[in-house]
Amino acid sequence: MNILVTGGAGFIGSHTALELAKNGFTPIIVDNFSNSKREIVGVLDELMGQSLKVYDLDVTDKMALRNVFSENSIDAVIHFAAFKYVVESVVDPLKYFSNNVIGGIALLEVMDEYNVDKLIFSSSCTAYGASATAENMPLSETLPIGNTTNSYGASKFIQEVIIQDVCKATGLKCLSLRYFNAVGADKSGKIGDNPPRTFMLFPAIVKVLKGVDNSLEVRGHGVDTPDGTCLRDYIHASDPH
């Protein structure tokens, strides 16, 4: 099966593409490399023992997407491509809505044109918004989503609503993943969370350990926890569960 992986050169996308190849699928990557590094493609080729087919394009570009679908017999799509920084989304919400939501719509439209009816959508725990309270922990997928606290979460929530309606109208089959903080690296150590910009805790820790940065700033003081700082749940990018 040919699986289109949007954002496939990114952190979770690259791990997913590698796992697809290991399990007999053929990943086809779409990425504009705005939040990933081009050299990761060569690393994936090495780890897979084959040359990946990679398209350098933005998912908001429907004409470019049509070219990908016309050149390949796509069986399913895994959609990771999106801006992902919560703080940035609060400062520049239009950037997040114009990219994440419009890009998602463009992808759905092209999938419909080419009769591709299977989609895995990389949503986010931030879609739970006001439901993410201490009383509701651990969160259940049956909890309501929406009433989000930032534009990143809102963009994911909106995409989920759109996808749900498209599923009802067209028979599209979709699974939305609302995972929490993804961390870690493939066991080879050759791919991992190494973004161009560091807004996340674990990449920041790694940069200090490597000597790239001299210090680590701990934020979130005044929280009702034993030491007054935030508590976070993490999931390893290669966790099979």
Coordinates of C-alpha atoms in Angstrom, one line a residue:
M1 CA 0.0 0.0 0.0
N2 CA 1.2 3.5 -0.8
I3 CA 0.7 5.8 2.2
L4 CA 1.0 9.6 1.8
V5 CA 2.6 11.1 4.9
T6 CA 2.2 14.9 5.0
G7 CA 4.9 16.4 7.2
G8 CA 6.8 13.2 6.8
A9 CA 10.2 14.8 7.3
G10 CA 9.2 16.1 10.7
F11 CA 9.7 14.5 14.1
I12 CA 6.6 12.2 14.4
G13 CA 6.2 12.0 10.6
S14 CA 9.7 10.7 10.1
H15 CA 9.3 8.0 12.8
T16 CA 6.0 7.0 11.2
A17 CA 7.4 6.8 7.7
L18 CA 10.2 4.5 9.0
E19 CA 7.7 2.3 10.8
L20 CA 5.5 2.1 7.7
A21 CA 8.5 0.9 5.6
K22 CA 9.5 -1.6 8.3
N23 CA 6.0 -3.1 8.1
G24 CA 5.8 -3.5 4.3
F25 CA 4.1 -0.2 3.4
T26 CA 5.4 2.4 0.9
P27 CA 5.6 5.8 2.5
I28 CA 5.4 8.8 0.2
I29 CA 6.4 12.1 1.9
V30 CA 5.1 15.6 1.4
D31 CA 6.9 18.3 3.3
N32 CA 7.7 22.0 2.8
F33 CA 10.6 21.7 5.3
S34 CA 9.5 24.8 7.2
N35 CA 9.8 22.9 10.5
S36 CA 12.0 20.0 9.5
K37 CA 15.5 19.4 8.1
R38 CA 16.1 18.2 4.5
E39 CA 18.9 15.9 5.6
I40 CA 16.5 13.7 7.4
V41 CA 15.4 12.3 4.0
G42 CA 18.9 10.9 3.5
V43 CA 18.9 9.4 7.0
L44 CA 15.5 7.7 6.3
D45 CA 16.8 6.3 3.0
E46 CA 19.7 4.8 4.9
L47 CA 17.5 3.3 7.7
M48 CA 15.0 2.0 5.2
G49 CA 17.5 0.7 2.7
Q50 CA 15.6 2.3 -0.1
S51 CA 15.1 5.7 -1.7
L52 CA 12.0 7.5 -0.5
K53 CA 9.8 9.4 -2.8
V54 CA 9.7 13.0 -1.4
Y55 CA 7.7 16.0 -2.6
D56 CA 8.8 19.5 -1.5
L57 CA 5.5 21.3 -1.3
D58 CA 3.0 23.0 1.0
V59 CA -0.3 21.2 1.6
T60 CA -2.2 24.4 1.1
D61 CA -1.1 24.2 -2.6
K62 CA -3.9 22.1 -4.2
M63 CA -2.3 22.0 -7.6
A64 CA 0.9 20.6 -6.2
L65 CA -1.1 18.0 -4.2
R66 CA -3.0 16.9 -7.3
N67 CA 0.3 16.2 -8.9
V68 CA 1.3 13.9 -6.1
F69 CA -2.0 12.0 -6.3
S70 CA -1.9 11.8 -10.1
E71 CA 1.7 10.4 -10.1
N72 CA 1.0 7.8 -7.3
S73 CA -1.7 5.4 -6.5
I74 CA -2.4 6.6 -3.0
D75 CA -4.2 4.2 -0.7
A76 CA -4.4 6.2 2.5
V77 CA -3.1 9.4 4.0
I78 CA -1.5 10.2 7.4
H79 CA -1.7 13.9 8.0
F80 CA 1.0 15.5 10.2
A81 CA 1.8 18.7 8.3
A82 CA 0.9 21.7 10.5
F83 CA 2.4 24.5 12.5
K84 CA 2.7 23.2 16.1
Y85 CA 3.9 25.8 18.6
V86 CA 1.3 26.8 21.2
V87 CA 3.0 30.1 22.2
E88 CA 3.5 31.2 18.6
S89 CA -0.1 30.4 17.9
V90 CA -1.2 32.8 20.6
V91 CA 0.9 35.6 19.1
D92 CA 0.0 34.9 15.5
P93 CA -3.3 33.0 15.3
L94 CA -4.0 33.8 11.6
K95 CA -0.8 32.0 10.7
Y96 CA -2.1 28.9 12.4
F97 CA -5.6 29.0 11.0
S98 CA -4.5 29.8 7.5
N99 CA -1.9 27.0 7.4
N100 CA -3.4 24.2 9.6
V101 CA -7.1 24.6 8.7
I102 CA -6.9 25.6 5.1
G103 CA -4.1 23.0 4.5
G104 CA -6.4 20.4 6.0
I105 CA -9.3 21.4 3.8
A106 CA -7.1 21.4 0.6
L107 CA -5.9 17.8 1.5
L108 CA -9.5 16.6 2.0
E109 CA -10.6 18.1 -1.3
V110 CA -7.8 16.4 -3.2
M111 CA -8.4 13.1 -1.5
D112 CA -12.0 13.3 -2.5
E113 CA -11.1 14.1 -6.1
Y114 CA -8.9 11.0 -6.2
N115 CA -11.3 8.7 -4.3
V116 CA -8.9 8.2 -1.3
D117 CA -11.1 7.4 1.6
K118 CA -8.7 6.5 4.5
L119 CA -7.2 9.2 6.7
I120 CA -5.3 9.2 10.0
F121 CA -5.2 12.8 11.3
S122 CA -2.6 14.0 13.8
S123 CA -4.7 16.0 16.2
S124 CA -3.6 17.1 19.6
C125 CA -4.4 16.8 23.3
T126 CA -4.9 20.6 23.1
A127 CA -8.2 19.9 21.3
Y128 CA -9.7 18.9 24.7
G129 CA -9.4 22.5 25.9
A130 CA -11.5 23.1 29.0
S131 CA -12.1 19.3 29.4
A132 CA -8.4 18.9 30.4
T133 CA -8.9 19.3 34.1
A134 CA -7.4 17.5 37.0
E135 CA -10.8 16.0 37.8
N136 CA -11.0 14.4 34.3
M137 CA -7.5 12.9 34.4
P138 CA -6.7 10.5 32.8
L139 CA -8.5 12.0 29.8
S140 CA -10.8 9.8 27.8
E141 CA -11.5 10.1 24.1
T142 CA -15.2 10.3 25.0
L143 CA -14.7 13.7 26.7
P144 CA -15.9 16.7 24.7
I145 CA -13.4 18.7 22.7
G146 CA -13.4 22.4 22.0
N147 CA -13.4 25.5 24.2
T148 CA -9.7 25.5 23.5
T149 CA -7.1 27.8 25.2
N150 CA -4.9 28.7 22.3
S151 CA -5.1 28.9 18.5
Y152 CA -3.0 25.8 17.9
G153 CA -5.6 23.7 19.8
A154 CA -8.4 25.5 18.1
S155 CA -6.9 24.7 14.7
K156 CA -6.8 21.0 15.6
F157 CA -10.4 21.1 17.0
I158 CA -11.7 22.8 13.9
Q159 CA -10.0 20.3 11.6
E160 CA -11.6 17.5 13.6
V161 CA -15.1 19.0 13.2
I162 CA -14.5 19.4 9.5
I163 CA -13.2 15.8 9.1
Q164 CA -16.2 14.4 11.1
D165 CA -18.7 16.2 8.8
V166 CA -16.8 15.0 5.7
C167 CA -16.9 11.4 7.0
K168 CA -20.7 11.7 7.4
A169 CA -21.1 13.2 4.0
T170 CA -18.7 11.1 1.9
G171 CA -17.9 7.9 3.7
L172 CA -14.4 9.0 4.5
K173 CA -12.9 6.7 7.2
C174 CA -10.8 8.7 9.6
L175 CA -9.0 8.2 12.9
S176 CA -7.9 11.3 14.9
L177 CA -5.0 10.9 17.3
R178 CA -5.0 13.3 20.3
Y179 CA -1.7 12.4 21.8
F180 CA 0.2 14.3 24.4
N181 CA 3.8 15.4 24.4
A182 CA 5.8 13.2 21.9
V183 CA 9.5 12.8 22.7
G184 CA 12.4 10.4 22.1
A185 CA 14.3 9.0 19.1
D186 CA 14.4 5.9 17.0
K187 CA 16.6 3.2 18.5
S188 CA 19.2 3.9 15.8
G189 CA 19.7 7.4 17.3
K190 CA 19.7 8.9 13.8
I191 CA 16.3 10.5 13.9
G192 CA 14.7 12.3 16.8
D193 CA 13.2 15.5 18.0
N194 CA 15.6 18.1 16.6
P195 CA 13.5 21.1 15.5
P196 CA 15.0 24.2 13.9
R197 CA 13.4 26.2 16.7
T198 CA 13.3 25.0 20.3
F199 CA 10.0 25.5 22.2
M200 CA 9.8 22.1 23.8
L201 CA 11.4 20.8 27.0
F202 CA 13.1 17.7 25.8
P203 CA 14.9 19.2 22.8
A204 CA 16.0 22.0 25.1
I205 CA 17.4 19.5 27.6
V206 CA 19.3 17.7 24.8
K207 CA 20.8 20.9 23.5
V208 CA 22.2 21.6 27.0
L209 CA 23.6 18.0 27.3
K210 CA 25.3 18.5 23.9
G211 CA 26.7 21.8 24.9
V212 CA 24.8 23.7 22.3
D213 CA 23.1 25.8 25.1
N214 CA 24.6 26.7 28.5
S215 CA 21.5 26.6 30.6
L216 CA 17.9 25.4 30.8
E217 CA 15.1 27.7 32.0
V218 CA 12.4 26.1 34.1
R219 CA 9.0 27.9 33.7
G220 CA 5.5 27.4 35.1
H221 CA 6.1 28.4 38.7
G222 CA 3.1 28.7 41.0
V223 CA 1.3 25.5 39.8
D224 CA -0.4 23.3 42.4
T225 CA 2.2 20.6 42.3
P226 CA 4.8 19.4 44.9
D227 CA 7.5 21.7 43.6
G228 CA 5.3 24.4 42.1
T229 CA 6.1 23.6 38.4
C230 CA 4.1 21.9 35.7
L231 CA 3.5 18.2 35.3
R232 CA 3.4 16.7 31.8
D233 CA 2.6 13.4 30.3
Y234 CA 4.9 12.1 27.6
I235 CA 4.8 9.4 24.9
H236 CA 7.8 8.0 23.1
A237 CA 7.6 8.5 19.3
S238 CA 8.4 4.9 18.7
D239 CA 6.1 3.5 21.4
P240 CA 4.1 0.6 19.7
H241 CA 1.2 1.1 22.2

